[in-house]
PDB file of C-alpha atoms in Angstrom:
ATOM      1  CA  LEU A   3      -2.151  -4.587 -18.283  1.00  0.00           C
ATOM      2  CA  ALA A   4      -2.651  -1.438 -19.954  1.00  0.00           C
ATOM      3  CA  ALA A   5      -5.066  -4.211 -21.848  1.00  0.00           C
ATOM      4  CA  ASP A   6      -7.758  -3.830 -18.096  1.00  0.00           C
ATOM      5  CA  CYS A   7      -7.138  -0.221 -17.299  1.00  0.00           C
ATOM      6  CA  GLU A   8      -9.877   2.043 -17.403  1.00  0.00           C
ATOM      7  CA  ASP A   9      -9.182   5.815 -17.418  1.00  0.00           C
ATOM      8  CA  ASN A  10      -9.228   6.252 -13.356  1.00  0.00           C
ATOM      9  CA  TRP A  11      -7.352   3.012 -12.786  1.00  0.00           C
ATOM     10  CA  LEU A  12      -4.301   2.472 -10.505  1.00  0.00           C
ATOM     11  CA  VAL A  13      -3.265  -1.595 -11.896  1.00  0.00           C
ATOM     12  CA  VAL A  14      -0.285  -3.969 -10.215  1.00  0.00           C
ATOM     13  CA  PRO A  15       0.469  -6.729 -11.533  1.00  0.00           C
ATOM     14  CA  ALA A  16       0.273 -10.572  -9.559  1.00  0.00           C
ATOM     15  CA  ARG A  17       3.591 -10.052  -7.483  1.00  0.00           C
ATOM     16  CA  TYR A  18       6.688 -13.430  -7.778  1.00  0.00           C
ATOM     17  CA  SER A  19       9.485 -13.354  -5.441  1.00  0.00           C
ATOM     18  CA  LEU A  20      12.855 -13.822  -7.872  1.00  0.00           C
ATOM     19  CA  ASP A  21      15.209 -16.438  -7.497  1.00  0.00           C
ATOM     20  CA  GLY A  22      17.859 -13.918  -9.193  1.00  0.00           C
ATOM     21  CA  GLU A  23      19.949 -16.490  -8.981  1.00  0.00           C
ATOM     22  CA  ALA A  24      18.939 -18.943 -11.914  1.00  0.00           C
ATOM     23  CA  TRP A  25      17.614 -15.175 -13.703  1.00  0.00           C
ATOM     24  CA  LEU A  26      21.070 -14.804 -13.926  1.00  0.00           C
ATOM     25  CA  ALA A  27      21.755 -18.019 -15.094  1.00  0.00           C
ATOM     26  CA  GLY A  28      19.218 -17.283 -17.904  1.00  0.00           C
ATOM     27  CA  SER A  29      16.890 -19.348 -16.953  1.00  0.00           C
ATOM     28  CA  ASP A  30      12.962 -19.326 -17.121  1.00  0.00           C
ATOM     29  CA  LYS A  31      12.599 -21.083 -13.942  1.00  0.00           C
ATOM     30  CA  ILE A  32      12.240 -17.717 -12.335  1.00  0.00           C
ATOM     31  CA  ARG A  33       9.798 -17.479  -9.953  1.00  0.00           C
ATOM     32  CA  LYS A  34      10.551 -17.995  -6.019  1.00  0.00           C
ATOM     33  CA  TYR A  35       7.314 -17.833  -4.961  1.00  0.00           C
ATOM     34  CA  GLY A  36       3.467 -16.231  -5.065  1.00  0.00           C
ATOM     35  CA  PRO A  37       1.049 -15.022  -6.815  1.00  0.00           C
ATOM     36  CA  ILE A  38       0.553 -11.998  -4.172  1.00  0.00           C
ATOM     37  CA  HIS A  39      -2.055  -9.600  -5.076  1.00  0.00           C
ATOM     38  CA  HIS A  40      -3.343  -8.280  -1.644  1.00  0.00           C
ATOM     39  CA  LEU A  41      -1.418  -6.101   0.657  1.00  0.00           C
ATOM     40  CA  TYR A  42      -3.339  -4.972   3.802  1.00  0.00           C
ATOM     41  CA  LEU A  43      -2.277  -1.540   5.291  1.00  0.00           C
ATOM     42  CA  THR A  44      -1.227  -0.927   8.442  1.00  0.00           C
ATOM     43  CA  TYR A  45      -3.383   0.942  11.655  1.00  0.00           C
ATOM     44  CA  PRO A  46      -1.012   4.243  11.434  1.00  0.00           C
ATOM     45  CA  TYR A  47      -1.122   4.467  15.411  1.00  0.00           C
ATOM     46  CA  SER A  48       0.561   1.304  16.434  1.00  0.00           C
ATOM     47  CA  ASN A  49       3.827   0.119  16.998  1.00  0.00           C
ATOM     48  CA  ASP A  50       4.027  -3.193  14.258  1.00  0.00           C
ATOM     49  CA  GLU A  51       6.028  -5.640  15.106  1.00  0.00           C
ATOM     50  CA  GLN A  52       6.855  -5.021  10.548  1.00  0.00           C
ATOM     51  CA  PHE A  53       7.124  -1.508   9.700  1.00  0.00           C
ATOM     52  CA  SER A  54       6.249   0.278  13.319  1.00  0.00           C
ATOM     53  CA  TRP A  55       3.801   2.833  13.026  1.00  0.00           C
ATOM     54  CA  GLY A  56       2.235   4.031   9.936  1.00  0.00           C
ATOM     55  CA  LEU A  57       0.634   3.556   6.990  1.00  0.00           C
ATOM     56  CA  HIS A  58       1.983   0.805   5.064  1.00  0.00           C
ATOM     57  CA  GLY A  59       1.253  -1.642   3.548  1.00  0.00           C
ATOM     58  CA  LYS A  60       2.407  -5.285   4.073  1.00  0.00           C
ATOM     59  CA  LYS A  61       1.465  -8.942   3.142  1.00  0.00           C
ATOM     60  CA  PHE A  62      -2.439  -9.625   3.999  1.00  0.00           C
ATOM     61  CA  PHE A  63      -2.960 -12.482   6.099  1.00  0.00           C
ATOM     62  CA  GLY A  64      -6.748 -14.858   7.030  1.00  0.00           C
ATOM     63  CA  GLU A  65      -9.541 -13.413   6.097  1.00  0.00           C
ATOM     64  CA  HIS A  66      -9.192  -9.883   7.460  1.00  0.00           C
ATOM     65  CA  GLY A  67      -6.016  -9.198   7.512  1.00  0.00           C
ATOM     66  CA  VAL A  68      -2.849 -10.375  10.196  1.00  0.00           C
ATOM     67  CA  THR A  69      -3.469 -13.307  11.307  1.00  0.00           C
ATOM     68  CA  GLY A  70      -4.228 -16.546   9.058  1.00  0.00           C
ATOM     69  CA  GLY A  71      -3.295 -17.976   6.396  1.00  0.00           C
ATOM     70  CA  TYR A  72      -0.325 -16.596   4.347  1.00  0.00           C
ATOM     71  CA  PHE A  73      -1.987 -17.447   1.070  1.00  0.00           C
ATOM     72  CA  TYR A  74      -5.495 -17.154   2.550  1.00  0.00           C
ATOM     73  CA  ARG A  75      -6.707 -14.203   0.482  1.00  0.00           C
ATOM     74  CA  GLU A  76      -4.924 -14.905  -2.806  1.00  0.00           C
ATOM     75  CA  LYS A  77      -7.219 -18.424  -3.251  1.00  0.00           C
ATOM     76  CA  GLN A  78     -10.453 -17.345  -2.003  1.00  0.00           C
ATOM     77  CA  ARG A  79     -10.377 -14.886  -4.782  1.00  0.00           C
ATOM     78  CA  LYS A  80      -8.092 -16.997  -7.367  1.00  0.00           C
ATOM     79  CA  ASP A  81     -11.104 -16.287 -10.076  1.00  0.00           C
ATOM     80  CA  ILE A  82     -11.931 -12.393  -9.900  1.00  0.00           C
ATOM     81  CA  LEU A  83      -8.533 -11.636 -12.216  1.00  0.00           C
ATOM     82  CA  ILE A  84      -9.175  -8.154 -11.947  1.00  0.00           C
ATOM     83  CA  ASP A  85     -10.155  -7.892  -8.788  1.00  0.00           C
ATOM     84  CA  ASP A  86     -10.021  -4.636  -5.130  1.00  0.00           C
ATOM     85  CA  VAL A  87      -7.257  -3.971  -3.626  1.00  0.00           C
ATOM     86  CA  LEU A  88      -6.470  -2.077  -0.342  1.00  0.00           C
ATOM     87  CA  SER A  89      -2.746  -1.680  -0.915  1.00  0.00           C
ATOM     88  CA  ILE A  90      -0.257  -2.308  -3.150  1.00  0.00           C
ATOM     89  CA  GLN A  91       3.607  -2.551  -2.290  1.00  0.00           C
ATOM     90  CA  GLY A  92       4.867  -0.039  -5.099  1.00  0.00           C
ATOM     91  CA  SER A  93       7.688  -1.562  -7.020  1.00  0.00           C
ATOM     92  CA  CYS A  94       5.240  -2.208  -9.842  1.00  0.00           C
ATOM     93  CA  TRP A  95       1.801  -0.082 -10.776  1.00  0.00           C
ATOM     94  CA  PHE A  96       0.028   1.281 -14.219  1.00  0.00           C
ATOM     95  CA  MET A  97      -1.906   3.792 -15.469  1.00  0.00           C
ATOM     96  CA  THR A  98      -2.784   6.421 -17.610  1.00  0.00           C
ATOM     97  CA  ARG A  99      -0.780   9.377 -18.310  1.00  0.00           C
ATOM     98  CA  GLU A 100      -3.996  11.152 -18.044  1.00  0.00           C
ATOM     99  CA  HIS A 101      -4.694   9.933 -14.445  1.00  0.00           C
ATOM    100  CA  TYR A 102      -1.404  10.688 -13.163  1.00  0.00           C
ATOM    101  CA  TYR A 103      -1.792  14.290 -14.006  1.00  0.00           C
ATOM    102  CA  ASN A 104      -5.336  14.843 -13.342  1.00  0.00           C
ATOM    103  CA  ILE A 105      -4.529  13.096  -9.398  1.00  0.00           C
ATOM    104  CA  GLY A 106      -1.111  15.311  -9.515  1.00  0.00           C
ATOM    105  CA  GLY A 107       1.234  12.892 -10.184  1.00  0.00           C
ATOM    106  CA  MET A 108       3.694  12.475  -7.181  1.00  0.00           C
ATOM    107  CA  GLN A 109       3.959  14.473  -4.553  1.00  0.00           C
ATOM    108  CA  VAL A 110       7.789  15.927  -2.615  1.00  0.00           C
ATOM    109  CA  GLU A 111       7.025  17.878  -0.397  1.00  0.00           C
ATOM    110  CA  GLY A 112       6.611  16.166   3.104  1.00  0.00           C
ATOM    111  CA  PHE A 113       6.876  12.378   1.610  1.00  0.00           C
ATOM    112  CA  SER A 114       9.901  13.093   0.014  1.00  0.00           C
ATOM    113  CA  ASP A 115      10.677   9.276  -2.044  1.00  0.00           C
ATOM    114  CA  TRP A 116       8.560   7.538   0.665  1.00  0.00           C
ATOM    115  CA  GLN A 117       5.259   6.767   0.799  1.00  0.00           C
ATOM    116  CA  GLU A 118       4.673   6.460  -3.108  1.00  0.00           C
ATOM    117  CA  ALA A 119       2.081   3.559  -2.608  1.00  0.00           C
ATOM    118  CA  GLN A 120      -0.210   4.463   0.439  1.00  0.00           C
ATOM    119  CA  GLU A 121       0.146   8.288  -2.291  1.00  0.00           C
ATOM    120  CA  LEU A 122      -1.010   6.484  -5.499  1.00  0.00           C
ATOM    121  CA  THR A 123      -3.700   4.395  -3.909  1.00  0.00           C
ATOM    122  CA  PHE A 124      -5.846   6.586  -1.569  1.00  0.00           C
ATOM    123  CA  LYS A 125      -4.871   9.608  -4.757  1.00  0.00           C
ATOM    124  CA  THR A 126      -7.046   7.576  -6.863  1.00  0.00           C
ATOM    125  CA  PHE A 127      -9.664   5.893  -4.677  1.00  0.00           C
ATOM    126  CA  LEU A 128     -10.412   8.988  -3.154  1.00  0.00           C
ATOM    127  CA  SER A 129     -11.012  10.842  -6.630  1.00  0.00           C
ATOM    128  CA  GLY A 130     -13.514   7.780  -7.543  1.00  0.00           C
ATOM    129  CA  GLY A 131     -10.809   5.724  -9.511  1.00  0.00           C
ATOM    130  CA  ARG A 132     -10.512   2.033  -8.138  1.00  0.00           C
ATOM    131  CA  CYS A 133      -7.090   0.314  -8.438  1.00  0.00           C
ATOM    132  CA  VAL A 134      -6.726  -3.463  -8.460  1.00  0.00           C
ATOM    133  CA  VAL A 135      -4.531  -6.490  -9.435  1.00  0.00           C
ATOM    134  CA  ASN A 136      -4.134  -7.675 -12.821  1.00  0.00           C
ATOM    135  CA  LYS A 137      -4.120 -11.562 -11.531  1.00  0.00           C
ATOM    136  CA  LYS A 138      -3.375 -12.280 -16.023  1.00  0.00           C
ATOM    137  CA  THR A 139       0.043 -10.707 -15.974  1.00  0.00           C
ATOM    138  CA  TYR A 140       2.575 -11.317 -13.604  1.00  0.00           C
ATOM    139  CA  TYR A 141       5.976  -9.455 -12.154  1.00  0.00           C
ATOM    140  CA  CYS A 142       9.420 -11.159 -10.388  1.00  0.00           C
ATOM    141  CA  HIS A 143      10.881  -8.924  -7.957  1.00  0.00           C
ATOM    142  CA  LEU A 144      14.159  -9.719  -5.749  1.00  0.00           C
ATOM    143  CA  HIS A 145      13.183  -9.894  -2.278  1.00  0.00           C
ATOM    144  CA  LYS A 146      17.095  -7.924  -1.729  1.00  0.00           C
ATOM    145  CA  GLY A 147      17.834  -8.115   2.184  1.00  0.00           C
ATOM    146  CA  LYS A 148      20.889  -8.852   3.819  1.00  0.00           C
ATOM    147  CA  ASP A 149      21.978  -9.999   0.729  1.00  0.00           C
ATOM    148  CA  HIS A 150      22.237  -7.289  -2.501  1.00  0.00           C
ATOM    149  CA  GLY A 151      21.129  -4.361   0.243  1.00  0.00           C
ATOM    150  CA  ARG A 152      17.747  -2.699  -0.824  1.00  0.00           C
ATOM    151  CA  GLY A 153      19.699  -0.665  -3.255  1.00  0.00           C
ATOM    152  CA  TYR A 154      18.552   2.843  -2.887  1.00  0.00           C
ATOM    153  CA  HIS A 155      18.727   4.886   0.137  1.00  0.00           C
ATOM    154  CA  ILE A 156      17.254   7.960   2.554  1.00  0.00           C
ATOM    155  CA  PHE A 157      18.598   8.302   5.824  1.00  0.00           C
ATOM    156  CA  ARG A 158      15.927   7.483   8.755  1.00  0.00           C
ATOM    157  CA  HIS A 159      14.891  10.403   9.842  1.00  0.00           C
ATOM    158  CA  HIS A 160      13.814  11.962   6.530  1.00  0.00           C
ATOM    159  CA  LYS A 161      11.620   8.092   6.968  1.00  0.00           C
ATOM    160  CA  ILE A 162      10.051   9.027   9.380  1.00  0.00           C
ATOM    161  CA  GLN A 163       9.278  13.159   9.018  1.00  0.00           C
ATOM    162  CA  SER A 164       7.869  11.281   6.095  1.00  0.00           C
ATOM    163  CA  GLU A 165       5.376   9.015   8.017  1.00  0.00           C
ATOM    164  CA  ILE A 166       4.399  12.021   9.649  1.00  0.00           C
ATOM    165  CA  TYR A 167       3.786  14.326   7.522  1.00  0.00           C
ATOM    166  CA  SER A 168       1.661  10.942   5.427  1.00  0.00           C
ATOM    167  CA  THR A 169      -1.047  10.054   8.256  1.00  0.00           C
ATOM    168  CA  LYS A 170      -1.845  13.413   9.116  1.00  0.00           C
ATOM    169  CA  TYR A 171      -2.172  14.183   5.025  1.00  0.00           C
ATOM    170  CA  TRP A 172      -4.748  10.968   4.605  1.00  0.00           C
ATOM    171  CA  MET A 173      -5.864  10.286   7.288  1.00  0.00           C
ATOM    172  CA  ASN A 174      -7.086  13.727   8.417  1.00  0.00           C
ATOM    173  CA  ASN A 175      -9.060  13.789   4.436  1.00  0.00           C
ATOM    174  CA  GLN A 176      -6.326  16.739   3.390  1.00  0.00           C
ATOM    175  CA  TRP A 177      -5.365  16.061  -0.278  1.00  0.00           C
ATOM    176  CA  PRO A 178      -7.685  18.581  -1.764  1.00  0.00           C
ATOM    177  CA  GLY A 179      -8.582  16.734  -4.846  1.00  0.00           C
ATOM    178  CA  GLN A 180     -10.343  13.844  -2.928  1.00  0.00           C
ATOM    179  CA  ILE A 181     -13.975  13.315  -3.823  1.00  0.00           C
ATOM    180  CA  LYS A 182     -14.878  10.600  -1.435  1.00  0.00           C
ATOM    181  CA  LYS A 183     -13.712  10.347   2.343  1.00  0.00           C
ATOM    182  CA  LEU A 184     -10.375   7.997   3.157  1.00  0.00           C
ATOM    183  CA  LYS A 185     -13.345   6.292   5.102  1.00  0.00           C
ATOM    184  CA  ALA A 186     -14.879   4.421   2.372  1.00  0.00           C
ATOM    185  CA  TYR A 187     -11.849   3.069   1.523  1.00  0.00           C
ATOM    186  CA  ILE A 188     -11.214   1.888   4.456  1.00  0.00           C
ATOM    187  CA  GLU A 189     -14.306   0.784   5.136  1.00  0.00           C
ATOM    188  CA  HIS A 190     -14.469  -0.524   1.591  1.00  0.00           C
ATOM    189  CA  PRO A 191     -16.700  -4.189   1.865  1.00  0.00           C
ATOM    190  CA  ASN A 192     -14.424  -6.243  -0.671  1.00  0.00           C
ATOM    191  CA  TRP A 193     -11.990  -6.570   2.833  1.00  0.00           C
ATOM    192  CA  PHE A 194     -13.473  -4.192   5.936  1.00  0.00           C
ATOM    193  CA  PRO A 195     -14.163  -5.177   9.481  1.00  0.00           C
ATOM    194  CA  LEU A 196      -9.666  -4.897   9.523  1.00  0.00           C
ATOM    195  CA  GLU A 197      -7.459  -6.558  11.789  1.00  0.00           C
ATOM    196  CA  GLY A 198      -5.437  -3.788  14.069  1.00  0.00           C
ATOM    197  CA  TRP A 199      -8.570  -1.333  12.686  1.00  0.00           C
ATOM    198  CA  PRO A 200     -10.196  -0.285  16.036  1.00  0.00           C
ATOM    199  CA  ASP A 201     -14.582   0.172  15.385  1.00  0.00           C
ATOM    200  CA  ASP A 202     -12.701   4.256  15.756  1.00  0.00           C
ATOM    201  CA  TRP A 203     -10.304   4.264  14.381  1.00  0.00           C
ATOM    202  CA  ASP A 204     -11.877   7.926  12.302  1.00  0.00           C
ATOM    203  CA  ASP A 205     -12.312  10.083  16.067  1.00  0.00           C
ATOM    204  CA  GLU A 206     -11.549  13.344  13.972  1.00  0.00           C
ATOM    205  CA  GLN A 207     -10.584  14.336  18.093  1.00  0.00           C
ATOM    206  CA  PHE A 208      -7.815  11.502  18.494  1.00  0.00           C
ATOM    207  CA  ILE A 209      -6.600  11.825  14.886  1.00  0.00           C
ATOM    208  CA  LYS A 210      -6.369  15.836  15.141  1.00  0.00           C
ATOM    209  CA  ASN A 211      -4.737  15.808  18.815  1.00  0.00           C
ATOM    210  CA  TYR A 212      -2.266  12.685  18.089  1.00  0.00           C
ATOM    211  CA  ASP A 213       1.326  12.919  19.309  1.00  0.00           C
ATOM    212  CA  TYR A 214       3.987  11.776  16.628  1.00  0.00           C
ATOM    213  CA  SER A 215       6.742  13.234  19.645  1.00  0.00           C
ATOM    214  CA  LEU A 216       7.020   8.808  20.743  1.00  0.00           C
ATOM    215  CA  TRP A 217       7.796   8.184  16.907  1.00  0.00           C
ATOM    216  CA  LEU A 218      10.773  10.112  16.197  1.00  0.00           C
ATOM    217  CA  LYS A 219      12.505   7.704  19.368  1.00  0.00           C
ATOM    218  CA  ARG A 220      12.620   5.054  17.756  1.00  0.00           C
TER     219      ARG A 220
END
């Protein structure tokens, strides 16, 4: 990752699902499926069936986000070894130490221990940097699910509060370090238009006056 990382980049490797049993057995055949290179970003004011409301990275389907082939985007862009990405999972990422400090590190207030991927990708791009996947290397990530549990704990109420804070923060362009508006990232020509994002997604009055009380009732 360090070999292909500019000073103000965030870089992630290709991701495969880890075969935990094979890994424990010492086998070198630990990749179950993949590679996953591209994640979509959910429109925060729609109740996504997987993540509910808020800004979340989920698998990029098809050409524009939520319908189509599971690996469509990976196949179409397989020859672009350093490729721009819209979102990341957050389980593995790399940047220079200088860039990390230049964007203010990780903010605990408001975000708590949640929304890491959104904070890092938005801060990187909005400050003039670039978010990419390096397809020359990979990592394997265990899909924990019901068999293994999350491995970390967060209260549901804290998670929702973090999602509300994050959505307000980024959709209203409130980060002091940004030199670009969120519109430049969402409408990047590499992926826009995005399925599920309305044409007037950046309507300032709608965003400013949006009622988040419904999120707290789920």
